[in-house]
Amino acid sequence: MVKHSVVNLALIKSLRTDKNISVEEMSKRMGYQGYQGYYYKENGSRKMSADDIAKISVILDVPINELFFEN
């Protein structure tokens, strides 16, 4: 059986809010012009790239592997 990793969006949002980082601030740190660039990814409307996940890991100071569910 093949295992797939799925980004844990609820955990990312929780970690972000625990660190008092707004969606707007997260978007800026990720290199987006407006908040929507990040917002739509965090709420699951758009897929996150490997680069996005790497940036989030650094910004939230958490190992990349902790940002995933194992299916």
CSV table of C-alpha atoms in Angstrom, one decimal:
chain,number,residue,atom,x,y,z
A,1,MET,CA,0.0,0.0,0.0
A,2,VAL,CA,1.3,3.4,-1.0
A,3,LYS,CA,1.4,6.1,1.7
A,4,HIS,CA,0.7,9.7,0.8
A,5,SER,CA,1.6,12.7,2.8
A,6,VAL,CA,-1.1,15.4,3.1
A,7,VAL,CA,-0.4,18.9,4.4
A,8,ASN,CA,-2.0,19.5,7.8
A,9,LEU,CA,-3.6,22.9,7.2
A,10,ALA,CA,-5.3,23.0,10.5
A,11,LEU,CA,-1.9,22.6,12.3
A,12,ILE,CA,-0.3,25.2,10.1
A,13,LYS,CA,-3.1,27.7,11.0
A,14,SER,CA,-2.8,26.8,14.7
A,15,LEU,CA,0.9,27.2,14.8
A,16,ARG,CA,0.7,30.6,12.9
A,17,THR,CA,-2.0,31.9,15.3
A,18,ASP,CA,-0.1,30.7,18.3
A,19,LYS,CA,2.9,32.7,17.1
A,20,ASN,CA,0.6,35.8,16.6
A,21,ILE,CA,1.4,35.9,12.9
A,22,SER,CA,-1.5,37.3,10.9
A,23,VAL,CA,-2.5,36.0,7.4
A,24,GLU,CA,-1.2,39.3,6.1
A,25,GLU,CA,2.1,39.0,7.8
A,26,MET,CA,2.5,35.4,6.7
A,27,SER,CA,1.7,36.4,3.1
A,28,LYS,CA,4.4,39.1,3.2
A,29,ARG,CA,7.0,36.7,4.7
A,30,MET,CA,6.1,34.2,1.9
A,31,GLY,CA,6.7,36.8,-0.7
A,32,TYR,CA,3.1,37.5,-1.8
A,33,GLN,CA,1.9,41.1,-2.6
A,34,GLY,CA,-1.5,40.6,-0.9
A,35,TYR,CA,-2.9,38.4,1.8
A,36,GLN,CA,-4.9,36.2,-0.6
A,37,GLY,CA,-1.8,34.5,-2.0
A,38,TYR,CA,-1.3,32.7,1.3
A,39,TYR,CA,-4.8,32.7,2.6
A,40,TYR,CA,-6.2,30.6,-0.2
A,41,LYS,CA,-3.4,28.0,0.4
A,42,GLU,CA,-4.0,27.8,4.1
A,43,ASN,CA,-7.7,27.4,3.7
A,44,GLY,CA,-7.2,24.6,1.1
A,45,SER,CA,-8.6,26.5,-1.9
A,46,ARG,CA,-5.2,26.2,-3.6
A,47,LYS,CA,-2.5,23.6,-3.3
A,48,MET,CA,0.8,24.3,-1.5
A,49,SER,CA,4.0,23.7,-3.4
A,50,ALA,CA,7.1,22.1,-1.8
A,51,ASP,CA,8.6,25.6,-1.8
A,52,ASP,CA,5.6,27.0,0.1
A,53,ILE,CA,5.9,24.2,2.7
A,54,ALA,CA,9.6,24.8,3.1
A,55,LYS,CA,9.0,28.5,3.7
A,56,ILE,CA,6.3,27.8,6.2
A,57,SER,CA,8.6,25.4,8.1
A,58,VAL,CA,11.2,28.2,8.4
A,59,ILE,CA,8.7,30.9,9.3
A,60,LEU,CA,7.0,28.8,11.9
A,61,ASP,CA,10.2,27.3,13.1
A,62,VAL,CA,8.9,23.7,12.9
A,63,PRO,CA,10.4,20.7,11.1
A,64,ILE,CA,8.8,20.1,7.7
A,65,ASN,CA,7.8,16.5,8.5
A,66,GLU,CA,5.6,17.8,11.3
A,67,LEU,CA,3.4,19.7,8.8
A,68,PHE,CA,2.0,16.6,7.3
A,69,PHE,CA,-0.5,13.8,8.0
A,70,GLU,CA,0.4,10.3,6.8
A,71,ASN,CA,-2.4,8.6,4.8
